[in-house]
PDB file of C-alpha atoms in Angstrom:
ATOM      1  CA  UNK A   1     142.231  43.495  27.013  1.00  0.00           C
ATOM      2  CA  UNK A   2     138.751  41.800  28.010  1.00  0.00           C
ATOM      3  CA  UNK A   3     137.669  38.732  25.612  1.00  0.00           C
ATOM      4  CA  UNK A   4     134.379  41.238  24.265  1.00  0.00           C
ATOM      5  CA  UNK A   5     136.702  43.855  23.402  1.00  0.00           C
ATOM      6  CA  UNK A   6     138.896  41.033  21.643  1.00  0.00           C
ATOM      7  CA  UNK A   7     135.544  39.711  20.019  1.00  0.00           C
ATOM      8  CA  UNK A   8     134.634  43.135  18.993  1.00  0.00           C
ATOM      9  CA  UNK A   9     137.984  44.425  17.527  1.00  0.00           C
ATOM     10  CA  UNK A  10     138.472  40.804  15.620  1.00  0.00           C
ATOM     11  CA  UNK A  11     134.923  41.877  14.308  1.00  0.00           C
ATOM     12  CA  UNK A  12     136.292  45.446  13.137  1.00  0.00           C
ATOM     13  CA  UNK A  13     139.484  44.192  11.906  1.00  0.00           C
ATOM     14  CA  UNK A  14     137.746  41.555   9.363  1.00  0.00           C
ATOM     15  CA  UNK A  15     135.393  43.989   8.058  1.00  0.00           C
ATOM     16  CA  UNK A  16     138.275  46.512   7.516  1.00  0.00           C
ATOM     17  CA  UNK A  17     140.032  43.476   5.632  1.00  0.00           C
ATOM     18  CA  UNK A  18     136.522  42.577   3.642  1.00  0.00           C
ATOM     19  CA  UNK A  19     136.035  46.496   3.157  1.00  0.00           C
ATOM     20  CA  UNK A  20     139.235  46.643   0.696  1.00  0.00           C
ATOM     21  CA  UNK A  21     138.462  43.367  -1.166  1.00  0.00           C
ATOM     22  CA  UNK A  22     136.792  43.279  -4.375  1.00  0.00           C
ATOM     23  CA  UNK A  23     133.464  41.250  -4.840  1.00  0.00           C
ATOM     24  CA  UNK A  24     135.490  38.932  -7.805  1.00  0.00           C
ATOM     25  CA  UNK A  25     138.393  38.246  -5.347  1.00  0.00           C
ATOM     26  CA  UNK A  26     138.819  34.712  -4.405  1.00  0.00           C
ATOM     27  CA  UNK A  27     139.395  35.279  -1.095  1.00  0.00           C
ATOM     28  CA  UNK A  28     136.113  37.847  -0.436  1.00  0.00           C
ATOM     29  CA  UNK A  29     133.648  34.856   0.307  1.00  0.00           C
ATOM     30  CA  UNK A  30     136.099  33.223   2.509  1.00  0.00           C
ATOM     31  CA  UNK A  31     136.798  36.359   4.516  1.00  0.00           C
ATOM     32  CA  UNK A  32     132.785  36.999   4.276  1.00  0.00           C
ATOM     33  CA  UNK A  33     132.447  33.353   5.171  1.00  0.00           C
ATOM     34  CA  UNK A  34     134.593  34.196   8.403  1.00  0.00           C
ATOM     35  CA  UNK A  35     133.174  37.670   9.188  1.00  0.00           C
ATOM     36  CA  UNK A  36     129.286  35.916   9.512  1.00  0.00           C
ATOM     37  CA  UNK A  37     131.039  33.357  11.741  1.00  0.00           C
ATOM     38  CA  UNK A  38     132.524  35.624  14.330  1.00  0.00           C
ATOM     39  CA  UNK A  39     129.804  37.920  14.392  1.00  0.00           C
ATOM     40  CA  UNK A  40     127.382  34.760  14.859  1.00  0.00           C
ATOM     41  CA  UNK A  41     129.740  33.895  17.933  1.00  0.00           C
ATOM     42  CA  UNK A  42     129.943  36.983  18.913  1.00  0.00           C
ATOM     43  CA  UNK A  43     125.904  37.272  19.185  1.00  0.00           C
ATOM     44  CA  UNK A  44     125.873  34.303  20.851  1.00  0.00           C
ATOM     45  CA  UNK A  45     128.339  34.744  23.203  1.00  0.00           C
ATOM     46  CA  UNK A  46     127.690  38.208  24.589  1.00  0.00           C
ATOM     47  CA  UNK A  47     124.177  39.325  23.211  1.00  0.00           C
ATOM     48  CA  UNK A  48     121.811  38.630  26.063  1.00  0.00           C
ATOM     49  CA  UNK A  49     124.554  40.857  28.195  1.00  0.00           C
ATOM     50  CA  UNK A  50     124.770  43.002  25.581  1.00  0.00           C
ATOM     51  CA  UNK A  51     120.995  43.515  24.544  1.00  0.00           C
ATOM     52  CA  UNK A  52     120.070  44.445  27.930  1.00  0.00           C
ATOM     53  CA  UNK A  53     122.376  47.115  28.237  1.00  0.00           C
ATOM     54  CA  UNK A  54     121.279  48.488  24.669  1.00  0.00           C
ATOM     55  CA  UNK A  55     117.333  48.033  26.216  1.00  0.00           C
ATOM     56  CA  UNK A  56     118.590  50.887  29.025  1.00  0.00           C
ATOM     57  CA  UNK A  57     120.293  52.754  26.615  1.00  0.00           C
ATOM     58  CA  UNK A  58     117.596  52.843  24.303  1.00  0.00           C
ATOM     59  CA  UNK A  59     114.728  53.365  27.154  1.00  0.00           C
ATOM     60  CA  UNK A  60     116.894  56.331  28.106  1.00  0.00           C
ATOM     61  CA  UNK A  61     117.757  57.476  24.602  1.00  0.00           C
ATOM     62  CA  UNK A  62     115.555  56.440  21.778  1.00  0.00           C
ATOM     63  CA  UNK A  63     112.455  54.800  23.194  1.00  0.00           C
ATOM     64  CA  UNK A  64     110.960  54.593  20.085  1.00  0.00           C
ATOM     65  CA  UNK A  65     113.598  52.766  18.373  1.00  0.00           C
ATOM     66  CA  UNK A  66     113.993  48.752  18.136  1.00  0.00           C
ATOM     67  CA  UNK A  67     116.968  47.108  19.678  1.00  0.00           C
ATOM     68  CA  UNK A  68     118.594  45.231  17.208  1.00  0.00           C
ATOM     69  CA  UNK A  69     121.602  42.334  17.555  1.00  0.00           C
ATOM     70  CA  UNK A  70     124.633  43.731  18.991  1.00  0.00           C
ATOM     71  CA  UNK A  71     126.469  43.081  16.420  1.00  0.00           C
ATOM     72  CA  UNK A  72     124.320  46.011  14.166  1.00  0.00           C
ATOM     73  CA  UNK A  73     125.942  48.684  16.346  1.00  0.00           C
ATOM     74  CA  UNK A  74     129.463  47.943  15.295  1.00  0.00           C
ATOM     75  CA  UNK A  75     131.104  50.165  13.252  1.00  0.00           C
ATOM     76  CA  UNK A  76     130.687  48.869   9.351  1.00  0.00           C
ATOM     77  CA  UNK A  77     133.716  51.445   8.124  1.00  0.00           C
ATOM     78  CA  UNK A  78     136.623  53.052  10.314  1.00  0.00           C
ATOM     79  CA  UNK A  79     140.075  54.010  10.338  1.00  0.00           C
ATOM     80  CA  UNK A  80     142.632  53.331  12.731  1.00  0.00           C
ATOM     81  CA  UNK A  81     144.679  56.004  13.419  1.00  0.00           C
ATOM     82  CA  UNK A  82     148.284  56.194  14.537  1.00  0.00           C
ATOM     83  CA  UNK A  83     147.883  56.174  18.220  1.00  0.00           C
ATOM     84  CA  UNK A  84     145.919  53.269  17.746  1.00  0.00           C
ATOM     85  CA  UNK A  85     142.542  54.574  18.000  1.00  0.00           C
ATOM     86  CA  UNK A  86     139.463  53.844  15.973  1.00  0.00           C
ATOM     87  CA  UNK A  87     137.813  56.657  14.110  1.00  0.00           C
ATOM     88  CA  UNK A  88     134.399  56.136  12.643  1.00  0.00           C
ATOM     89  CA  UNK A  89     132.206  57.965   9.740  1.00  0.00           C
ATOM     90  CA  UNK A  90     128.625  59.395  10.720  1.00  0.00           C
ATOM     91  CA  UNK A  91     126.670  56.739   9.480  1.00  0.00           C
ATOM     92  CA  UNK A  92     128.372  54.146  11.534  1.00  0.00           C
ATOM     93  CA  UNK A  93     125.887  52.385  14.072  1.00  0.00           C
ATOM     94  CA  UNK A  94     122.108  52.154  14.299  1.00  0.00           C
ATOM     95  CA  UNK A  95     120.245  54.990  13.267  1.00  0.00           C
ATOM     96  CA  UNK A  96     117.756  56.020  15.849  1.00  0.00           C
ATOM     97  CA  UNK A  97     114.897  57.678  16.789  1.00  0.00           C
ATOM     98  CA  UNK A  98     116.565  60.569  19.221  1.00  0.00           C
ATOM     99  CA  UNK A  99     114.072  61.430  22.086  1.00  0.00           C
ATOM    100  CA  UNK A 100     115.515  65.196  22.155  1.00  0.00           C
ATOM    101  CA  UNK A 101     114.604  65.922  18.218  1.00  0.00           C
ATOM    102  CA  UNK A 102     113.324  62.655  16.471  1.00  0.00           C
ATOM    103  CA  UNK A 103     113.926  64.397  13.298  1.00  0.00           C
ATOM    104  CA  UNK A 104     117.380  64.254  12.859  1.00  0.00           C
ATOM    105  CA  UNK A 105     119.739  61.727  12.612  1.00  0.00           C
ATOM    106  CA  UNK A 106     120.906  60.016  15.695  1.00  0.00           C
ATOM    107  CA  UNK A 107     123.050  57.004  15.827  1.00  0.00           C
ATOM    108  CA  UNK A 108     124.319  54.303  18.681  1.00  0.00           C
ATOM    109  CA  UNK A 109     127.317  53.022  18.181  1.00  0.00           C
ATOM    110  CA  UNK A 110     129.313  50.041  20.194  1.00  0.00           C
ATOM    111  CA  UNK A 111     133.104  49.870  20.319  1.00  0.00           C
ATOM    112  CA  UNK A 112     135.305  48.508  21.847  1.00  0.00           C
ATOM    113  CA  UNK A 113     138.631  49.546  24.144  1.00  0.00           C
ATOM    114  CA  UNK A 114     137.004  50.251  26.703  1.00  0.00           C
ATOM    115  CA  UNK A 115     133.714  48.572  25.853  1.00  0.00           C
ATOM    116  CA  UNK A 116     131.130  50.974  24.977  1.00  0.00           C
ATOM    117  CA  UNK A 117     128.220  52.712  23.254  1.00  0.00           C
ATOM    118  CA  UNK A 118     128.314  56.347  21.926  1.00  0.00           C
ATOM    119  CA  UNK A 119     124.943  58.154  21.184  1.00  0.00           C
ATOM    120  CA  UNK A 120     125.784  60.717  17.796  1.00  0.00           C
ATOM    121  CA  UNK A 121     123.950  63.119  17.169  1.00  0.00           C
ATOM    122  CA  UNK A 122     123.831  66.898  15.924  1.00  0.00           C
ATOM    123  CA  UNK A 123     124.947  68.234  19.434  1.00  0.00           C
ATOM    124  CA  UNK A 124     127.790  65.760  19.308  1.00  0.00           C
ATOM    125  CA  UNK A 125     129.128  62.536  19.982  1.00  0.00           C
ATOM    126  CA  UNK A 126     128.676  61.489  23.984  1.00  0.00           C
ATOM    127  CA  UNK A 127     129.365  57.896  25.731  1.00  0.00           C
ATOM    128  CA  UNK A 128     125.990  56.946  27.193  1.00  0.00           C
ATOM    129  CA  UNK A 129     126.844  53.839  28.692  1.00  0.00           C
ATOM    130  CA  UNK A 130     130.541  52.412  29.644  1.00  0.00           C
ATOM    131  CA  UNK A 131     131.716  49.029  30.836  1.00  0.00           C
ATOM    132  CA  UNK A 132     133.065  49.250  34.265  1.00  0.00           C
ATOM    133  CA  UNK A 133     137.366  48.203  34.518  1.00  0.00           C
TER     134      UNK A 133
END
């Protein structure tokens, strides 16, 4: 596995763990504390690369939508299933203004495994842009 799809999936995992933590438990601003930390990193680290490649997608995509930090595309909520794979809700991602039918509710999305960003929308879910092996 690549280091960004270790950064991303460390990213995932902590907000699954924050996700089942109540706001009075003593450990949720410690885990919050290290959630802001990676994703801070993780900006730092791979967010020029990564907001360039987001820029194409959204030229292509959503031209009328802002590119936001990287780290906005992740998926908030998801469940791993038994095979290992991540399955995410359809409000996961950035919504976005869809160039086919602005109307409805489109939404980027960056995961990892391989690296890469899915474009939802009524149609379907499709992989607009994948890293190369």
């Amino acid at each position: 596995m690549n280091t960004i799809d270790a950064a991303m999936i460390a990213i995932l995992e902590k907000r699954l763990e924050l996700s089942k933590l109540n706001y009075s438990d003593e450990s949720y601003d410690d885990v919050e504390e290290i959630l802001h930390d990676l994703e801070d990193d993780f900006n730092e680290k791979y967010g020029d690369q990564l907001e360039e490649i987001l820029e194409k997608v959204h030229i292509k995509h959503c031209p009328e939508s802002d590119v936001l930090l990287p780290t906005a595309y992740l998926a908030k909520k998801f469940v791993e299933t038994e095979d290992g794979e991540i399955e995410i809700g359809k409000k996961e991602g950035v919504e976005v203004e869809w160039i086919e039918n602005p109307s409805v509710g489109a939404r980027l999305v960056l995961l990892p495994s391989p690296t890469r960003i899915l474009l939802m929308t009524p149609k379907g879910i499709s992989v607009v842009w994948e890293k190369e092996s």
